Tab-separated table of C-alpha atoms and ligand atoms in Angstrom:
chain	number	residue	atom	x	y	z
A	1	UNK	CA	36.841	38.951	45.510
A	2	UNK	CA	38.419	42.132	44.146
A	3	UNK	CA	40.114	41.903	40.752
A	4	UNK	CA	42.225	44.972	39.875
A	5	UNK	CA	42.774	46.083	36.276
A	6	UNK	CA	46.561	45.836	36.724
A	7	UNK	CA	48.266	42.673	37.945
A	8	UNK	CA	48.227	44.013	41.510
A	9	UNK	CA	47.195	47.052	43.540
A	10	UNK	CA	49.732	49.731	44.366
A	11	UNK	CA	50.282	50.259	48.126
A	12	UNK	CA	48.167	53.474	47.926
A	13	UNK	CA	45.355	51.661	46.168
A	14	UNK	CA	45.470	48.830	48.703
A	15	UNK	CA	45.177	51.368	51.512
A	16	UNK	CA	42.151	52.964	49.844
A	17	UNK	CA	40.440	49.589	49.234
A	18	UNK	CA	41.168	48.452	52.799
A	19	UNK	CA	39.676	51.733	54.056
A	20	UNK	CA	36.422	51.082	52.170
A	21	UNK	CA	35.940	47.487	53.357
A	22	UNK	CA	36.892	48.355	56.949
A	23	UNK	CA	34.008	50.848	57.044
A	24	UNK	CA	31.692	47.868	56.423
A	25	UNK	CA	33.326	45.600	58.994
A	26	UNK	CA	35.372	43.561	56.470
A	27	UNK	CA	39.057	42.880	55.923
A	28	UNK	CA	41.241	42.254	52.873
A	29	UNK	CA	43.150	38.995	52.398
A	30	UNK	CA	45.688	39.097	49.556
A	31	UNK	CA	45.990	36.005	47.364
A	32	UNK	CA	49.321	36.271	45.584
A	33	UNK	CA	49.562	34.328	42.324
A	34	UNK	CA	52.508	33.884	39.951
A	35	UNK	CA	51.107	36.448	37.533
A	36	UNK	CA	48.577	38.499	39.445
A	37	UNK	CA	47.301	39.208	42.928
A	38	UNK	CA	43.630	39.151	43.825
A	39	UNK	CA	42.075	40.434	47.016
A	40	UNK	CA	39.468	38.476	48.977
A	41	UNK	CA	36.945	40.394	51.056
A	42	UNK	CA	36.756	38.659	54.424
A	43	UNK	CA	33.435	39.295	56.188
A	44	UNK	CA	29.895	39.892	55.003
A	45	UNK	CA	30.368	41.037	51.433
A	46	UNK	CA	26.672	41.394	50.643
A	47	UNK	CA	26.570	45.105	51.467
A	48	UNK	CA	25.529	46.706	48.171
A	49	UNK	CA	27.021	50.122	48.984
A	50	UNK	CA	30.450	48.626	49.744
A	51	UNK	CA	30.471	46.788	46.414
A	52	UNK	CA	29.313	49.915	44.553
A	53	UNK	CA	32.065	52.006	46.126
A	54	UNK	CA	34.723	49.436	45.218
A	55	UNK	CA	33.370	49.076	41.676
A	56	UNK	CA	33.465	52.860	41.353
A	57	UNK	CA	37.292	52.928	41.800
A	58	UNK	CA	38.840	53.377	38.342
A	59	UNK	CA	41.637	50.846	38.967
A	60	UNK	CA	39.215	48.017	39.805
A	61	UNK	CA	38.222	45.658	36.993
A	62	UNK	CA	35.383	43.900	38.819
A	63	UNK	CA	34.188	42.393	42.076
A	64	UNK	CA	33.188	38.715	42.055
A	65	UNK	CA	30.858	37.965	44.908
A	66	UNK	CA	31.205	34.593	46.600
A	67	UNK	CA	28.322	35.086	49.033
A	68	UNK	CA	24.825	35.016	47.689
A	69	UNK	CA	22.879	38.281	47.653
A	70	UNK	CA	19.748	36.286	48.474
A	71	UNK	CA	20.095	35.114	52.047
A	72	UNK	CA	16.853	33.165	52.385
A	73	UNK	CA	16.153	31.775	48.928
A	74	UNK	CA	19.700	30.511	48.317
A	75	UNK	CA	20.157	26.769	48.126
A	76	UNK	CA	22.834	27.030	50.796
A	77	UNK	CA	20.618	28.964	53.233
A	78	UNK	CA	19.084	27.571	56.420
A	79	UNK	CA	15.777	27.356	54.557
A	80	UNK	CA	17.115	24.789	52.081
A	81	UNK	CA	15.046	22.055	53.719
A	82	UNK	CA	11.863	24.184	53.746
A	83	UNK	CA	8.972	22.592	51.851
A	84	UNK	CA	5.885	24.293	50.466
A	85	UNK	CA	2.549	22.548	50.857
A	86	UNK	CA	-0.644	23.588	49.056
A	87	UNK	CA	-3.929	21.790	49.630
A	88	UNK	CA	-2.142	18.863	51.262
A	89	UNK	CA	0.373	18.401	48.423
A	90	UNK	CA	4.029	19.065	49.161
A	91	UNK	CA	6.000	20.468	46.259
A	92	UNK	CA	8.786	18.095	45.303
A	93	UNK	CA	6.906	14.990	46.431
A	94	UNK	CA	4.673	14.821	43.368
A	95	UNK	CA	4.245	16.904	40.228
A	96	UNK	CA	2.135	19.868	41.306
A	97	UNK	CA	-0.305	21.055	38.657
A	98	UNK	CA	-2.280	24.288	38.687
A	99	UNK	CA	-4.814	24.547	35.861
A	100	UNK	CA	-7.750	26.688	34.908
A	101	UNK	CA	-8.933	29.714	33.002
A	102	UNK	CA	-6.833	32.729	32.129
A	103	UNK	CA	-9.729	34.996	32.936
A	104	UNK	CA	-12.989	34.308	34.765
A	105	UNK	CA	-15.950	35.645	32.791
A	106	UNK	CA	-18.208	37.244	35.423
A	107	UNK	CA	-21.147	37.282	33.014
A	108	UNK	CA	-20.944	33.527	32.386
A	109	UNK	CA	-19.860	31.928	35.662
A	110	UNK	CA	-20.901	28.465	34.520
A	111	UNK	CA	-17.950	28.286	32.135
A	112	UNK	CA	-15.672	28.644	35.127
A	113	UNK	CA	-17.594	26.174	37.290
A	114	UNK	CA	-17.507	23.615	34.487
A	115	UNK	CA	-13.815	24.327	33.855
A	116	UNK	CA	-13.138	23.883	37.576
A	117	UNK	CA	-14.891	20.508	37.588
A	118	UNK	CA	-12.862	19.443	34.528
A	119	UNK	CA	-9.627	20.641	36.171
A	120	UNK	CA	-10.425	18.571	39.242
A	121	UNK	CA	-11.266	15.557	37.102
A	122	UNK	CA	-8.002	15.940	35.124
A	123	UNK	CA	-6.012	15.263	38.304
A	124	UNK	CA	-4.693	18.820	38.789
A	125	UNK	CA	-3.887	19.878	42.343
A	126	UNK	CA	-5.010	23.513	42.216
A	127	UNK	CA	-7.318	25.758	40.242
A	128	UNK	CA	-6.330	29.034	38.612
A	129	UNK	CA	-8.651	31.808	37.535
A	130	UNK	CA	-7.904	35.427	36.714
A	131	UNK	CA	-10.022	37.935	38.612
A	132	UNK	CA	-7.956	41.069	37.838
A	133	UNK	CA	-6.073	41.020	34.533
A	134	UNK	CA	-3.033	42.978	33.351
A	135	UNK	CA	-3.881	43.745	29.726
A	136	UNK	CA	-1.614	45.299	27.113
A	137	UNK	CA	-4.561	47.094	25.566
A	138	UNK	CA	-6.234	49.526	28.014
A	139	UNK	CA	-9.598	48.951	26.323
A	140	UNK	CA	-9.482	45.154	26.807
A	141	UNK	CA	-11.416	43.553	29.688
A	142	UNK	CA	-9.469	44.318	32.860
A	143	UNK	CA	-11.157	41.797	35.141
A	144	UNK	CA	-13.922	42.243	37.673
A	145	UNK	CA	-13.944	41.855	41.438
A	146	UNK	CA	-17.228	39.888	41.078
A	147	UNK	CA	-15.115	37.044	39.709
A	148	UNK	CA	-13.520	36.610	43.138
A	149	UNK	CA	-16.795	35.144	44.450
A	150	UNK	CA	-16.937	32.811	41.429
A	151	UNK	CA	-13.354	31.696	42.077
A	152	UNK	CA	-14.063	30.917	45.737
A	153	UNK	CA	-17.332	29.158	44.916
A	154	UNK	CA	-15.423	26.966	42.421
A	155	UNK	CA	-12.892	26.238	45.157
A	156	UNK	CA	-15.685	25.138	47.511
A	157	UNK	CA	-17.344	22.989	44.865
A	158	UNK	CA	-14.144	21.198	43.858
A	159	UNK	CA	-12.184	21.308	47.117
A	160	UNK	CA	-9.221	22.654	45.135
A	161	UNK	CA	-7.010	25.478	46.422
A	162	UNK	CA	-7.067	28.519	44.130
A	163	UNK	CA	-4.549	30.852	42.531
A	164	UNK	CA	-5.226	34.366	41.235
A	165	UNK	CA	-3.094	37.317	40.191
A	166	UNK	CA	-2.890	40.453	42.325
A	167	UNK	CA	-1.681	43.739	40.884
A	168	UNK	CA	-2.155	46.216	43.713
A	169	UNK	CA	-2.490	46.321	47.487
A	170	UNK	CA	-6.300	46.423	47.380
A	171	UNK	CA	-6.295	43.137	45.429
A	172	UNK	CA	-4.011	41.513	48.009
A	173	UNK	CA	-6.377	42.364	50.855
A	174	UNK	CA	-9.483	41.264	48.945
A	175	UNK	CA	-7.896	37.994	47.820
A	176	UNK	CA	-6.564	37.085	51.261
A	177	UNK	CA	-9.837	37.995	52.973
A	178	UNK	CA	-11.708	35.801	50.495
A	179	UNK	CA	-9.372	32.875	51.293
A	180	UNK	CA	-7.280	32.655	48.101
A	181	UNK	CA	-4.479	30.138	48.733
A	182	UNK	CA	-1.901	31.249	46.153
A	183	UNK	CA	-1.271	34.836	45.113
A	184	UNK	CA	0.152	35.155	41.636
A	185	UNK	CA	2.525	37.971	40.747
A	186	UNK	CA	2.463	38.385	36.992
A	187	UNK	CA	5.292	38.843	34.534
A	188	UNK	CA	4.567	42.554	34.304
A	189	UNK	CA	4.875	43.047	38.059
A	190	UNK	CA	7.727	40.693	38.915
A	191	UNK	CA	10.045	43.703	39.050
A	192	UNK	CA	7.557	45.898	40.921
A	193	UNK	CA	9.406	45.976	44.229
A	194	UNK	CA	6.656	47.872	46.069
A	195	UNK	CA	4.158	45.153	45.141
A	196	UNK	CA	6.612	42.396	46.092
A	197	UNK	CA	7.097	44.043	49.480
A	198	UNK	CA	3.353	44.526	49.938
A	199	UNK	CA	2.718	40.843	49.206
A	200	UNK	CA	5.569	39.805	51.516
A	201	UNK	CA	4.134	41.906	54.362
A	202	UNK	CA	0.565	40.726	53.791
A	203	UNK	CA	1.407	37.018	53.893
A	204	UNK	CA	4.071	37.193	56.617
A	205	UNK	CA	1.827	35.693	59.292
A	206	UNK	CA	-0.033	33.275	56.994
A	207	UNK	CA	0.715	30.067	55.122
A	208	UNK	CA	-0.262	31.650	51.780
A	209	UNK	CA	1.927	30.740	48.820
A	210	UNK	CA	3.095	33.059	46.032
A	211	UNK	CA	3.478	32.058	42.395
A	212	UNK	CA	6.062	34.521	41.110
A	213	UNK	CA	6.203	34.718	37.316
A	214	UNK	CA	9.468	35.598	35.613
A	215	UNK	CA	9.420	39.052	34.051
A	216	UNK	CA	10.268	39.224	30.364
A	217	UNK	CA	12.646	42.019	31.364
A	218	UNK	CA	14.637	39.914	33.789
A	219	UNK	CA	18.205	39.167	32.835
A	220	UNK	CA	20.418	37.107	35.157
A	221	UNK	CA	18.678	34.445	37.215
A	222	UNK	CA	19.810	36.223	40.377
A	223	UNK	CA	17.334	38.980	39.471
A	224	UNK	CA	14.487	36.449	39.514
A	225	UNK	CA	15.589	34.868	42.792
A	226	UNK	CA	16.116	38.287	44.375
A	227	UNK	CA	12.506	39.172	43.536
A	228	UNK	CA	11.472	36.098	45.564
A	229	UNK	CA	13.790	37.236	48.353
A	230	UNK	CA	11.832	40.525	48.557
A	231	UNK	CA	8.757	38.510	49.563
A	232	UNK	CA	10.546	36.002	51.801
A	233	UNK	CA	12.343	38.800	53.687
A	234	UNK	CA	9.108	39.537	55.588
A	235	UNK	CA	8.974	36.053	57.085
A	236	UNK	CA	6.988	33.756	54.768
A	237	UNK	CA	9.314	32.081	52.253
A	238	UNK	CA	6.546	30.203	50.379
A	239	UNK	CA	7.501	31.410	46.904
A	240	UNK	CA	7.337	29.254	43.771
A	241	UNK	CA	9.316	30.480	40.770
A	242	UNK	CA	7.422	30.428	37.489
A	243	UNK	CA	9.287	30.723	34.177
A	244	UNK	CA	6.647	31.708	31.587
A	245	UNK	CA	8.597	32.665	28.507
A	246	UNK	CA	10.693	35.716	27.956
A	247	UNK	CA	11.052	38.368	25.232
A	248	UNK	CA	9.722	36.898	21.978
A	249	UNK	CA	12.446	36.053	19.481
A	250	UNK	CA	10.855	33.228	17.510
A	251	UNK	CA	8.149	33.630	14.896
A	252	UNK	CA	5.266	31.462	16.037
A	253	UNK	CA	5.694	31.410	19.805
A	254	UNK	CA	4.110	34.120	21.932
A	255	UNK	CA	7.244	34.379	24.085
A	256	UNK	CA	10.649	32.736	24.003
A	257	UNK	CA	10.207	29.429	25.875
A	258	UNK	CA	12.415	29.394	28.977
A	259	UNK	CA	11.630	26.101	30.734
A	260	UNK	CA	15.291	25.230	30.128
A	261	UNK	CA	16.331	27.583	32.956
A	262	UNK	CA	14.773	25.149	35.465
A	263	UNK	CA	17.986	23.212	36.269
A	264	UNK	CA	19.924	26.476	36.492
A	265	UNK	CA	17.445	27.868	39.015
A	266	UNK	CA	17.593	24.640	40.977
A	267	UNK	CA	21.352	24.916	41.297
A	268	UNK	CA	20.980	28.308	42.954
A	269	UNK	CA	17.795	28.157	44.987
A	270	UNK	CA	15.717	25.668	46.952
A	271	UNK	CA	12.509	27.355	45.692
A	272	UNK	CA	10.240	25.033	43.713
A	273	UNK	CA	10.007	25.754	39.996
A	274	UNK	CA	6.500	25.696	38.520
A	275	UNK	CA	6.666	26.307	34.781
A	276	UNK	CA	3.872	28.015	32.831
A	277	UNK	CA	3.974	26.539	29.317
A	278	UNK	CA	0.782	28.355	28.280
A	279	UNK	CA	2.084	31.938	28.252
A	280	UNK	CA	5.452	30.697	27.068
A	281	UNK	CA	4.400	29.255	23.702
A	282	UNK	CA	0.989	30.962	23.655
A	283	UNK	CA	-0.846	28.493	21.460
A	284	UNK	CA	-2.814	25.486	22.678
A	285	UNK	CA	-1.310	23.102	20.118
A	286	UNK	CA	2.238	23.736	21.396
A	287	UNK	CA	1.423	23.661	25.121
A	288	UNK	CA	1.569	19.863	25.780
A	289	UNK	CA	5.101	19.580	24.363
A	290	UNK	CA	6.257	22.627	26.342
A	291	UNK	CA	4.712	21.153	29.498
A	292	UNK	CA	6.563	17.854	29.029
A	293	UNK	CA	9.798	19.688	28.234
A	294	UNK	CA	9.456	21.559	31.531
A	295	UNK	CA	9.072	18.287	33.440
A	296	UNK	CA	12.040	16.803	31.571
A	297	UNK	CA	14.089	19.792	32.717
A	298	UNK	CA	13.162	19.043	36.323
A	299	UNK	CA	10.192	21.321	37.018
A	300	UNK	CA	8.334	20.642	40.278
A	301	UNK	CA	5.080	21.806	38.798
A	302	UNK	CA	3.123	23.249	35.907
A	303	UNK	CA	0.675	26.118	35.609
A	304	UNK	CA	-1.555	25.490	32.585
A	305	UNK	CA	-4.432	27.462	31.128
A	306	UNK	CA	-7.479	25.304	30.429
A	307	UNK	CA	-11.101	25.997	29.581
A	308	UNK	CA	-14.098	23.778	29.129
A	309	UNK	CA	-14.813	25.519	25.806
A	310	UNK	CA	-11.780	27.625	24.833
A	311	UNK	CA	-13.500	29.468	21.981
A	312	UNK	CA	-16.061	30.830	24.458
A	313	UNK	CA	-13.359	31.999	26.860
A	314	UNK	CA	-12.093	35.534	27.354
A	315	UNK	CA	-8.526	36.846	27.866
A	316	UNK	CA	-5.959	34.334	26.575
A	317	UNK	CA	-8.280	31.329	26.647
A	318	UNK	CA	-9.410	31.225	23.001
A	319	UNK	CA	-5.740	31.036	21.899
A	320	UNK	CA	-3.950	29.010	24.502
A	321	UNK	CA	-6.327	27.170	26.837
A	322	UNK	CA	-6.290	23.373	26.652
A	323	UNK	CA	-9.564	21.523	26.393
A	324	UNK	CA	-10.346	19.171	29.314
A	325	UNK	CA	-9.397	16.165	27.200
A	326	UNK	CA	-5.972	17.523	26.243
A	327	UNK	CA	-5.394	18.736	29.796
A	328	UNK	CA	-6.093	15.273	31.202
A	329	UNK	CA	-3.713	13.632	28.750
A	330	UNK	CA	-1.000	16.247	29.291
A	331	UNK	CA	-1.149	15.855	33.069
A	332	UNK	CA	-1.078	12.058	32.826
A	333	UNK	CA	1.963	12.113	30.523
A	334	UNK	CA	3.684	14.778	32.621
A	335	UNK	CA	3.227	12.662	35.751
A	336	UNK	CA	4.672	9.617	33.980
A	337	UNK	CA	7.686	11.645	32.914
A	338	UNK	CA	8.048	13.032	36.412
A	339	UNK	CA	8.261	9.454	37.739
A	340	UNK	CA	10.752	8.413	35.066
A	341	UNK	CA	13.034	11.279	36.069
A	342	UNK	CA	13.116	9.917	39.595
A	343	UNK	CA	14.033	6.344	38.591
B	401	LIG	C1	-1.797	34.920	33.394
B	401	LIG	O1	-1.341	34.033	34.152
B	401	LIG	O2	-2.923	34.853	32.862
B	401	LIG	C2	-0.907	36.045	33.030
B	401	LIG	C3	-1.378	37.220	32.655
B	401	LIG	O3	0.378	35.675	33.104
B	401	LIG	P1	1.738	36.500	32.825
B	401	LIG	O4	1.860	37.471	33.948
B	401	LIG	O5	2.778	35.421	32.839
B	401	LIG	O6	1.598	37.174	31.485
B	402	LIG	MN1	-3.397	34.273	30.639
């Protein structure tokens, strides 16, 4: 929909606008109102270059797009009935919980094995464990490929599918070859289009699932959904959207909690929303409330950091990991709330 700055286009302007859209196989339909005339673009209006050229005309106020820029992830797309299943659990049919350590300590694998057993016992559906870690400080522990073996051994021992973050193409290959079920794209890389494409290509022929975190730099929700579209465009649309807090604005929370975007995402996309309350609030004492808030907002799942002995953990675990006892209680309450929402 083209909205001119003036109440209507002059005949010369209309000719110019018609010329642009015709180049892209579209037509103009005038909608004449009492006060102003607007101009509908008839045809596929998703062509970015066409919109840019129209927006570049100095007599155009703005272009409102009716069609979604994300063809596959849109709620109105043919994929709207697509369901994602991980380890036998279908997202949307029960609350899907991923839990586990922020970072696997390769020197003390038993902490992760014990954490994995506690995660299983808590009723979670999948196990998380960071092998490679994006760290703000270049001198902090960056992860270790040895932890991949520990992650897969924990998966075998518990029977739980596993999630780990990948930051470069080499990680993708290693993780997929090892049998990782869910590739996580972290908040720092959610706008890294080369990585999104690489993940999309790598999983195209598999049933691997991606947990796509929301970048703290993302603005409109369409930016988040479009990042998922980058992956889905290669053929595997198994992408779960993970709000995890955005730019910090509150003293006390690590990031600005954003679980409240869940219903807004669900209006636009069929993709399941799996909220990460741990990175959002960043402190173990606040995590249970944030987890329940996410479920109250309609989240399909939760991704929670937990550790059998948080003070002995590395990465984020000493600050934000739940103990097994708190994890168990949080999951039980979250599942109750999930059922209440469906009454
Ligand atoms: C993590 O999951 O441990 C992590 C680093 O997450 P984020 O990318 O959301 O910061
Ligand atoms: Mn973490």
